[in-house]
CSV table of C-alpha atoms in Angstrom, one decimal:
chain,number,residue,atom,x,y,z
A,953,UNK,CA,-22.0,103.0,2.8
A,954,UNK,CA,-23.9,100.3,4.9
A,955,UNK,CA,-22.5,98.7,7.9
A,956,UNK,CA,-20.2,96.1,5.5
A,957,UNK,CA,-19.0,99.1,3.6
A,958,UNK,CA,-20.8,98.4,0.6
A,959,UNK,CA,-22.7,101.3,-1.5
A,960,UNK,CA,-26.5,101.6,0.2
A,961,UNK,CA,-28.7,102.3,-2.6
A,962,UNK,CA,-31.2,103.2,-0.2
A,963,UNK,CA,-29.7,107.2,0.9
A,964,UNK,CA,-30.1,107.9,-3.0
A,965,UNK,CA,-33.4,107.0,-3.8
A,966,UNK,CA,-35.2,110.3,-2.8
A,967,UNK,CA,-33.7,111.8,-5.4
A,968,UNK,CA,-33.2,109.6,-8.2
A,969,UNK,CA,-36.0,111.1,-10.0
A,970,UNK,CA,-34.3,114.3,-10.9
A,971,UNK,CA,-30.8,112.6,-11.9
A,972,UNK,CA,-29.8,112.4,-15.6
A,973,UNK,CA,-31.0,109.1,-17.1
A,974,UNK,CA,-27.0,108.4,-18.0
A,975,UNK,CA,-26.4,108.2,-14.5
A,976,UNK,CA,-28.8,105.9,-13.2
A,977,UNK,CA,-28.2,103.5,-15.7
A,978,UNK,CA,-24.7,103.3,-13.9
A,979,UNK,CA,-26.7,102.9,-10.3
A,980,UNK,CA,-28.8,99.9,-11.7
A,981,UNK,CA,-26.5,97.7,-10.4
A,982,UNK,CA,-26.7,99.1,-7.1
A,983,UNK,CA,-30.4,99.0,-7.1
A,984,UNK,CA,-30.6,95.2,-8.6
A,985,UNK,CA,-28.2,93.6,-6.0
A,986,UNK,CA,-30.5,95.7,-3.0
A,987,UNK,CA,-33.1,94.1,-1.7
A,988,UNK,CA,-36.6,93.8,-3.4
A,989,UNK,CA,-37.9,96.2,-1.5
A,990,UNK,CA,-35.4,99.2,-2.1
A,991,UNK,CA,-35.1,97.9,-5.4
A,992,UNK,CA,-39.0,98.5,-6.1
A,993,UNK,CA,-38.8,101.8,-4.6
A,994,UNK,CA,-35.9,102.9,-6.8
A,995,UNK,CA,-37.6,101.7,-9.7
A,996,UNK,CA,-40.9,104.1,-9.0
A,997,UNK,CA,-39.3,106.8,-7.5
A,998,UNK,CA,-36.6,107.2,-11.0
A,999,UNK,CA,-40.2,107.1,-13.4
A,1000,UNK,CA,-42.0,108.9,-11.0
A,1001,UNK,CA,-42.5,112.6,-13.4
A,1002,UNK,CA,-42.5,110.6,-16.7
A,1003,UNK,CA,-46.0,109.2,-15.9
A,1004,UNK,CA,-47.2,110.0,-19.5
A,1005,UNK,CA,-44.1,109.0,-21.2
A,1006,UNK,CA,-44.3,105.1,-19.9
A,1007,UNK,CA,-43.9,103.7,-23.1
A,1008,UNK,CA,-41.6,105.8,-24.7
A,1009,UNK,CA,-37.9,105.0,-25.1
A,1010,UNK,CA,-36.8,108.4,-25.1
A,1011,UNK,CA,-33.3,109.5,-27.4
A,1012,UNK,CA,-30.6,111.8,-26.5
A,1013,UNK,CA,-31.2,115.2,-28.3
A,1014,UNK,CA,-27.4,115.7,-27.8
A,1015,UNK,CA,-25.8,112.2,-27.2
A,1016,UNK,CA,-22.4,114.0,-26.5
A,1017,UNK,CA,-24.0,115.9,-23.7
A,1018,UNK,CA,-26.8,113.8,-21.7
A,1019,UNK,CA,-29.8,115.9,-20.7
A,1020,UNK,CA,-32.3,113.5,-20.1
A,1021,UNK,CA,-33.2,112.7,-16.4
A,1022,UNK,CA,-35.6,109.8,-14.7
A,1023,UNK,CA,-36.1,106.6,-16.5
A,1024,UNK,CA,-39.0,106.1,-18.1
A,1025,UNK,CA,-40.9,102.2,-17.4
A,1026,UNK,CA,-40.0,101.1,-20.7
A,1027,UNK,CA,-36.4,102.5,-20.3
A,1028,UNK,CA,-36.4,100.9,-17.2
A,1029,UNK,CA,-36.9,97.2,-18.7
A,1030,UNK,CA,-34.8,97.8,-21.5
A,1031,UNK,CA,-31.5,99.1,-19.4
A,1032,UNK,CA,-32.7,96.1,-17.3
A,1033,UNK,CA,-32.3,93.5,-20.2
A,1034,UNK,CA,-29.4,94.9,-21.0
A,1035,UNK,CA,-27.4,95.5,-17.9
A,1036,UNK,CA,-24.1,93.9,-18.3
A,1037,UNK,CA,-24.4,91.8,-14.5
A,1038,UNK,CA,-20.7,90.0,-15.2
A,1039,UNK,CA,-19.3,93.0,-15.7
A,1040,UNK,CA,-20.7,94.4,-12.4
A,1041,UNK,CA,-20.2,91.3,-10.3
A,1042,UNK,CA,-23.5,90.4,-10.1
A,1043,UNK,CA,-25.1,86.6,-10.2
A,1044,UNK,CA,-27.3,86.2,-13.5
A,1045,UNK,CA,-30.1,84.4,-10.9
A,1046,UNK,CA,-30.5,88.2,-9.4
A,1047,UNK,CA,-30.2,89.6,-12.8
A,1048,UNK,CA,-33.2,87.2,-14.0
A,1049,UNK,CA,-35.2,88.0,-10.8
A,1050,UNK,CA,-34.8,91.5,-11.3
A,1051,UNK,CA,-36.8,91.0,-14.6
A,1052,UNK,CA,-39.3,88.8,-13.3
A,1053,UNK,CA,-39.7,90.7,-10.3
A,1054,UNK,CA,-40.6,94.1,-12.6
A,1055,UNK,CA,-43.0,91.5,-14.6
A,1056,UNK,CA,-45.2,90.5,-11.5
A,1057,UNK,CA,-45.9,94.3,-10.8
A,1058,UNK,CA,-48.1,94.2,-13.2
A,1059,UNK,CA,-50.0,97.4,-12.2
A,1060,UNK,CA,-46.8,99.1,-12.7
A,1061,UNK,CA,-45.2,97.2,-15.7
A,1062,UNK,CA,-48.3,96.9,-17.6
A,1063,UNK,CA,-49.0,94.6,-20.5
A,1064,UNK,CA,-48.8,98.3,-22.6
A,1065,UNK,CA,-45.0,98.9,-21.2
A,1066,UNK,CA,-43.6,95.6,-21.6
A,1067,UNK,CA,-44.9,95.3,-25.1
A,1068,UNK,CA,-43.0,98.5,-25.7
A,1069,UNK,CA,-40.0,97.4,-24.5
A,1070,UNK,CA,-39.8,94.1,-26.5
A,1071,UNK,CA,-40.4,96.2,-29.1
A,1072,UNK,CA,-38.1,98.5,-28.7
A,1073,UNK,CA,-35.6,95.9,-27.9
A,1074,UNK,CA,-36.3,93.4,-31.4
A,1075,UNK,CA,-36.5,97.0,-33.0
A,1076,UNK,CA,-32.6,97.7,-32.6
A,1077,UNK,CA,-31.9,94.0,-32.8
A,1078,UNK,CA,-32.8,93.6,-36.6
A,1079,UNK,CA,-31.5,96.9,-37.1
A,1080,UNK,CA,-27.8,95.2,-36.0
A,1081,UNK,CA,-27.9,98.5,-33.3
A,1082,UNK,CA,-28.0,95.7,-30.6
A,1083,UNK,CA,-27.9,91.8,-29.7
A,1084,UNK,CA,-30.6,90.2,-27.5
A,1085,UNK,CA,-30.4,90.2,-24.3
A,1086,UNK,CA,-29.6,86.9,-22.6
A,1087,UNK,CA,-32.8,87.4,-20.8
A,1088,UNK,CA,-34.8,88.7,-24.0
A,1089,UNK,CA,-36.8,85.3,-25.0
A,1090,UNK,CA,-37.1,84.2,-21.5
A,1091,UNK,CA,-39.0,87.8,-21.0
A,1092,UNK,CA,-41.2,86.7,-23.6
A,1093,UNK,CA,-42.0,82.8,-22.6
A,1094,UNK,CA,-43.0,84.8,-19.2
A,1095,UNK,CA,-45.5,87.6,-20.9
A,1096,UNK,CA,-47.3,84.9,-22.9
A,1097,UNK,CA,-47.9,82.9,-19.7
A,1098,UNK,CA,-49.2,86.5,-18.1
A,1099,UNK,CA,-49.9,88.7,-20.7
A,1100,UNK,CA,-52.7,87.0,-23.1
A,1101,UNK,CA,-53.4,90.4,-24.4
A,1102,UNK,CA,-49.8,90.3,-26.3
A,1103,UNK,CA,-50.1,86.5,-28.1
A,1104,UNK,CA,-51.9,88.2,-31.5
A,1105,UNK,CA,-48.7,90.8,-30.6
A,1106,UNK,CA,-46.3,88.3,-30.6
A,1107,UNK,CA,-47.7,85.9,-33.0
A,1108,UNK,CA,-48.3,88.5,-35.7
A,1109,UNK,CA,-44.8,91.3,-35.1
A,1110,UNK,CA,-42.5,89.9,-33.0
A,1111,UNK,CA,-41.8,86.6,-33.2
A,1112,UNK,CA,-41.6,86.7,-37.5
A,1113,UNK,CA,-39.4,89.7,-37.0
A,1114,UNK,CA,-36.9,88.1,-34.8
A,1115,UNK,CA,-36.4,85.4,-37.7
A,1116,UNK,CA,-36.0,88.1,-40.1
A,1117,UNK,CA,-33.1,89.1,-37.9
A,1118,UNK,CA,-31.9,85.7,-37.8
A,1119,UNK,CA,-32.4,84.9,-34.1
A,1120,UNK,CA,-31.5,81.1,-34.9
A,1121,UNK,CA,-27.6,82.3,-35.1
A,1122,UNK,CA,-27.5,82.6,-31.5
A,1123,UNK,CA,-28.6,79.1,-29.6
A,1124,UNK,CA,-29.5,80.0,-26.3
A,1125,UNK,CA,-32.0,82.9,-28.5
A,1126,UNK,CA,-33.0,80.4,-30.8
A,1127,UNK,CA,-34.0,77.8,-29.0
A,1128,UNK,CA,-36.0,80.4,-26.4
A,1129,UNK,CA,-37.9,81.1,-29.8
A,1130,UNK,CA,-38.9,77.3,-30.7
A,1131,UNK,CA,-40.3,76.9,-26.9
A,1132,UNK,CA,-42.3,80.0,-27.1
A,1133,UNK,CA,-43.6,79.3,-30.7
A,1134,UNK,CA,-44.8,76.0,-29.7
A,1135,UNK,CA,-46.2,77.3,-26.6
A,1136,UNK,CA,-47.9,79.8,-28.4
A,1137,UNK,CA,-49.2,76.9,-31.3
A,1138,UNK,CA,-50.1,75.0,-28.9
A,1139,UNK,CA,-52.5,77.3,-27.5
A,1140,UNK,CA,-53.9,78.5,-30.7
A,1141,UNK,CA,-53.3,81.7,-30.1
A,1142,UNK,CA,-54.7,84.5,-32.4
A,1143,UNK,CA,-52.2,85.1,-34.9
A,1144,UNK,CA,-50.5,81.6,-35.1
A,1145,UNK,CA,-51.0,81.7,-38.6
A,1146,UNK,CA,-48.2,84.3,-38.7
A,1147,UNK,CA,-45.6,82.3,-36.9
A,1148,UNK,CA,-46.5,79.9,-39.2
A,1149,UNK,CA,-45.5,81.4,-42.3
A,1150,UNK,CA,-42.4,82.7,-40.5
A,1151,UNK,CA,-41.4,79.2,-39.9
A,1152,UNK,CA,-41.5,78.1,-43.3
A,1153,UNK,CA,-39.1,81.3,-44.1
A,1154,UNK,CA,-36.5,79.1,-41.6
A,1155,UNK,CA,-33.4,77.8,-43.6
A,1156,UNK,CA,-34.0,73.7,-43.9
A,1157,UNK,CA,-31.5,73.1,-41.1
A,1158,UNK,CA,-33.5,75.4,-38.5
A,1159,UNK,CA,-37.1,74.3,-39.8
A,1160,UNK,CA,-36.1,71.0,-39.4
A,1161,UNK,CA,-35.4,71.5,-35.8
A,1162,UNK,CA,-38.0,73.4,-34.7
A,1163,UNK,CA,-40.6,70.7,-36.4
A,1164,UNK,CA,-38.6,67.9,-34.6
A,1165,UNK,CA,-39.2,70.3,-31.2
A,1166,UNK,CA,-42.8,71.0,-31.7
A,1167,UNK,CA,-43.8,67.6,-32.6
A,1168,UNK,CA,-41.9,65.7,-30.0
Protein backbone atom coordinates (compact mmCIF):
# COMPACT_ATOMS: atom_id res chain seq x y z
CA UNK A 1 0.00 0.00 0.00
CA UNK A 2 1.17 3.66 -0.85
CA UNK A 3 1.12 6.44 1.51
CA UNK A 4 -3.03 6.91 1.01
CA UNK A 5 -3.46 3.26 1.50
CA UNK A 6 -4.27 2.46 -1.82
CA UNK A 7 -2.71 -0.77 -3.74
CA UNK A 8 0.94 0.36 -5.34
CA UNK A 9 1.23 -1.39 -8.47
CA UNK A 10 4.66 -0.46 -8.49
CA UNK A 11 6.11 -3.39 -5.59
CA UNK A 12 4.65 -6.05 -8.12
CA UNK A 13 5.95 -5.29 -11.32
CA UNK A 14 9.32 -7.17 -11.01
CA UNK A 15 7.60 -10.10 -11.06
CA UNK A 16 4.66 -9.84 -13.14
CA UNK A 17 6.18 -11.64 -15.83
CA UNK A 18 6.09 -15.08 -14.23
CA UNK A 19 2.37 -14.64 -12.87
CA UNK A 20 -0.42 -16.67 -14.49
CA UNK A 21 -2.12 -14.64 -17.24
CA UNK A 22 -5.65 -15.02 -15.06
CA UNK A 23 -4.13 -13.07 -12.55
CA UNK A 24 -2.96 -10.11 -14.11
CA UNK A 25 -5.97 -9.60 -15.93
CA UNK A 26 -7.37 -8.91 -12.34
CA UNK A 27 -4.18 -6.32 -11.63
CA UNK A 28 -5.00 -4.40 -14.90
CA UNK A 29 -6.87 -2.13 -13.05
CA UNK A 30 -4.23 -1.46 -10.75
CA UNK A 31 -1.75 -0.84 -13.46
CA UNK A 32 -4.31 1.46 -15.64
CA UNK A 33 -5.28 3.84 -12.69
CA UNK A 34 -0.98 4.12 -11.89
CA UNK A 35 0.66 6.50 -13.48
CA UNK A 36 1.90 6.32 -17.15
CA UNK A 37 5.06 5.57 -16.23
CA UNK A 38 4.49 2.38 -13.84
CA UNK A 39 1.80 1.58 -16.10
CA UNK A 40 4.31 1.28 -19.21
CA UNK A 41 6.62 -0.68 -17.21
CA UNK A 42 3.96 -3.21 -16.15
CA UNK A 43 2.87 -3.50 -19.56
CA UNK A 44 6.69 -4.65 -20.82
CA UNK A 45 7.74 -6.28 -17.91
CA UNK A 46 4.16 -8.90 -17.98
CA UNK A 47 5.21 -9.62 -22.14
CA UNK A 48 8.64 -9.57 -21.52
CA UNK A 49 9.38 -13.86 -22.31
CA UNK A 50 6.59 -13.99 -24.97
CA UNK A 51 8.73 -11.87 -27.35
CA UNK A 52 7.90 -14.34 -30.19
CA UNK A 53 4.35 -14.93 -29.35
CA UNK A 54 3.36 -10.87 -29.77
CA UNK A 55 0.57 -11.54 -31.89
CA UNK A 56 -0.82 -14.52 -30.59
CA UNK A 57 -3.97 -14.56 -28.41
CA UNK A 58 -3.01 -17.57 -26.65
CA UNK A 59 -6.11 -20.24 -25.19
CA UNK A 60 -6.34 -21.96 -22.00
CA UNK A 61 -5.28 -25.69 -22.60
CA UNK A 62 -7.32 -26.42 -19.40
CA UNK A 63 -9.76 -23.37 -18.84
CA UNK A 64 -10.84 -24.98 -15.45
CA UNK A 65 -7.23 -24.86 -14.31
CA UNK A 66 -5.21 -21.58 -15.66
CA UNK A 67 -1.61 -22.31 -16.70
CA UNK A 68 -0.74 -19.68 -18.80
CA UNK A 69 1.51 -16.86 -17.34
CA UNK A 70 2.66 -13.18 -18.84
CA UNK A 71 0.50 -11.50 -21.24
CA UNK A 72 1.28 -11.54 -24.55
CA UNK A 73 1.05 -7.61 -26.61
CA UNK A 74 -1.94 -8.63 -28.36
CA UNK A 75 -3.41 -10.15 -25.07
CA UNK A 76 -2.49 -7.16 -23.57
CA UNK A 77 -4.77 -4.85 -25.97
CA UNK A 78 -7.48 -7.12 -25.98
CA UNK A 79 -7.87 -7.55 -21.94
CA UNK A 80 -7.36 -3.75 -22.29
CA UNK A 81 -10.48 -3.17 -24.59
CA UNK A 82 -12.20 -5.23 -22.57
CA UNK A 83 -11.54 -4.23 -19.00
CA UNK A 84 -14.76 -3.67 -17.34
CA UNK A 85 -13.45 0.22 -15.76
CA UNK A 86 -17.18 0.79 -14.09
CA UNK A 87 -16.98 -2.18 -12.46
CA UNK A 88 -13.51 -1.29 -11.05
CA UNK A 89 -14.21 2.29 -10.28
CA UNK A 90 -12.24 3.69 -12.80
CA UNK A 91 -13.11 6.91 -15.10
CA UNK A 92 -13.61 5.85 -18.90
CA UNK A 93 -11.19 9.06 -19.85
CA UNK A 94 -8.23 6.78 -18.04
CA UNK A 95 -9.67 3.74 -19.61
CA UNK A 96 -9.40 5.50 -23.19
CA UNK A 97 -5.92 6.92 -22.42
CA UNK A 98 -4.76 3.62 -21.43
CA UNK A 99 -5.53 2.56 -25.09
CA UNK A 100 -4.17 5.43 -26.67
CA UNK A 101 -1.26 5.54 -24.58
CA UNK A 102 -0.39 1.65 -25.72
CA UNK A 103 -1.13 2.99 -29.45
CA UNK A 104 1.61 5.81 -29.36
CA UNK A 105 4.36 3.19 -28.36
CA UNK A 106 4.38 2.25 -31.53
CA UNK A 107 7.80 0.40 -31.37
CA UNK A 108 6.16 -1.67 -28.83
CA UNK A 109 2.50 -1.97 -30.04
CA UNK A 110 3.36 -2.31 -33.61
CA UNK A 111 1.12 -1.92 -36.65
CA UNK A 112 1.53 -6.13 -36.73
CA UNK A 113 0.12 -6.45 -32.91
CA UNK A 114 -2.64 -4.13 -33.05
CA UNK A 115 -3.86 -5.57 -36.27
CA UNK A 116 -3.94 -8.85 -34.33
CA UNK A 117 -5.81 -7.67 -31.77
CA UNK A 118 -8.73 -6.05 -33.84
CA UNK A 119 -8.67 -9.12 -35.26
CA UNK A 120 -8.93 -11.18 -32.69
CA UNK A 121 -11.44 -8.96 -31.13
CA UNK A 122 -14.12 -8.66 -34.47
CA UNK A 123 -13.17 -12.53 -34.62
CA UNK A 124 -15.19 -13.42 -31.37
CA UNK A 125 -17.64 -10.54 -32.04
CA UNK A 126 -19.26 -12.13 -35.16
CA UNK A 127 -18.91 -15.31 -33.63
CA UNK A 128 -21.52 -13.86 -30.70
CA UNK A 129 -18.38 -15.08 -28.10
CA UNK A 130 -18.10 -11.30 -27.37
CA UNK A 131 -19.60 -7.58 -27.77
CA UNK A 132 -17.36 -4.68 -28.87
CA UNK A 133 -15.63 -2.94 -26.71
CA UNK A 134 -16.81 0.54 -26.06
CA UNK A 135 -13.41 1.56 -27.09
CA UNK A 136 -13.25 -0.98 -30.17
CA UNK A 137 -14.11 1.62 -33.17
CA UNK A 138 -12.53 4.44 -31.57
CA UNK A 139 -9.19 1.97 -31.61
CA UNK A 140 -9.73 1.87 -35.12
CA UNK A 141 -10.50 5.66 -36.21
CA UNK A 142 -6.92 6.02 -34.23
CA UNK A 143 -4.88 3.14 -36.35
CA UNK A 144 -6.08 4.53 -39.63
CA UNK A 145 -4.81 8.10 -38.67
CA UNK A 146 -1.36 6.14 -37.58
CA UNK A 147 -1.21 2.95 -39.08
CA UNK A 148 -1.53 3.45 -43.09
CA UNK A 149 -0.12 0.03 -43.48
CA UNK A 150 -3.71 -1.41 -42.06
CA UNK A 151 -6.38 0.82 -44.50
CA UNK A 152 -6.20 -2.19 -47.35
CA UNK A 153 -6.56 -4.34 -43.80
CA UNK A 154 -9.41 -2.61 -42.81
CA UNK A 155 -10.99 -1.73 -46.00
CA UNK A 156 -10.84 -5.26 -47.31
CA UNK A 157 -11.49 -7.71 -43.64
CA UNK A 158 -12.52 -5.74 -41.03
CA UNK A 159 -14.72 -3.19 -41.61
CA UNK A 160 -17.20 -5.67 -44.09
CA UNK A 161 -16.90 -8.21 -41.33
CA UNK A 162 -18.21 -6.06 -38.62
CA UNK A 163 -21.43 -5.47 -40.81
CA UNK A 164 -21.74 -8.97 -41.28
CA UNK A 165 -22.02 -9.09 -37.48
CA UNK A 166 -24.42 -6.33 -37.51
CA UNK A 167 -22.38 -3.64 -35.78
CA UNK A 168 -25.28 -1.06 -36.75
CA UNK A 169 -27.45 -2.69 -33.69
CA UNK A 170 -25.31 -1.01 -31.31
CA UNK A 171 -25.19 3.09 -31.89
CA UNK A 172 -22.39 4.25 -30.26
CA UNK A 173 -20.45 1.04 -32.63
CA UNK A 174 -22.30 2.01 -35.49
CA UNK A 175 -21.90 5.27 -35.82
CA UNK A 176 -17.82 4.74 -34.89
CA UNK A 177 -18.10 2.60 -38.17
CA UNK A 178 -19.72 5.43 -40.58
CA UNK A 179 -16.87 8.06 -39.38
CA UNK A 180 -14.15 5.58 -40.04
CA UNK A 181 -15.62 4.47 -43.43
CA UNK A 182 -15.86 7.89 -44.59
CA UNK A 183 -12.53 8.72 -43.34
CA UNK A 184 -11.22 5.88 -45.01
CA UNK A 185 -13.30 6.86 -48.57
CA UNK A 186 -12.30 9.85 -48.29
CA UNK A 187 -8.82 9.08 -48.54
CA UNK A 188 -9.08 6.51 -51.12
CA UNK A 189 -7.60 4.16 -49.40
CA UNK A 190 -6.58 0.72 -51.07
CA UNK A 191 -9.38 -1.48 -50.65
CA UNK A 192 -12.34 1.06 -50.58
CA UNK A 193 -13.92 -0.78 -53.07
CA UNK A 194 -14.58 -3.40 -50.38
CA UNK A 195 -16.31 -1.13 -47.90
CA UNK A 196 -18.17 -0.29 -50.71
CA UNK A 197 -19.77 -3.34 -51.47
CA UNK A 198 -20.30 -3.87 -47.73
CA UNK A 199 -22.26 -0.82 -47.61
CA UNK A 200 -24.64 -1.71 -50.17
CA UNK A 201 -25.19 -5.17 -48.00
CA UNK A 202 -26.56 -2.35 -45.16
CA UNK A 203 -30.47 -2.83 -44.53
CA UNK A 204 -32.15 0.55 -46.36
CA UNK A 205 -32.60 2.23 -42.95
CA UNK A 206 -28.65 2.00 -42.14
CA UNK A 207 -27.50 2.65 -45.89
CA UNK A 208 -29.63 5.50 -45.85
CA UNK A 209 -27.76 6.95 -42.91
CA UNK A 210 -24.49 6.35 -43.61
CA UNK A 211 -24.98 7.99 -47.26
CA UNK A 212 -26.65 11.04 -45.55
CA UNK A 213 -23.23 10.98 -43.14
CA UNK A 214 -20.77 10.66 -45.91
CA UNK A 215 -22.22 13.13 -48.14
CA UNK A 216 -22.93 15.82 -45.64
Amino acid sequence: LDAKGKKDARYVIPIVSGVKREELVGKLPEFVSADDRVFKAALIRMSERLGRHALVFRDEPDKENPSLNGMTLCEQMVFLHRLDFRGVGLPQKRYLEAIRNCLEEDEIFTDRVIMAALDYMSGAFLAGEDGLPLAYMRTIILTCSKHESLHSWICHVLLPRLIEGKIYTDRRQWEGWMRCAKMLENTGAAGVSSIKEAIQNLPEEQLEMYLAIRNA
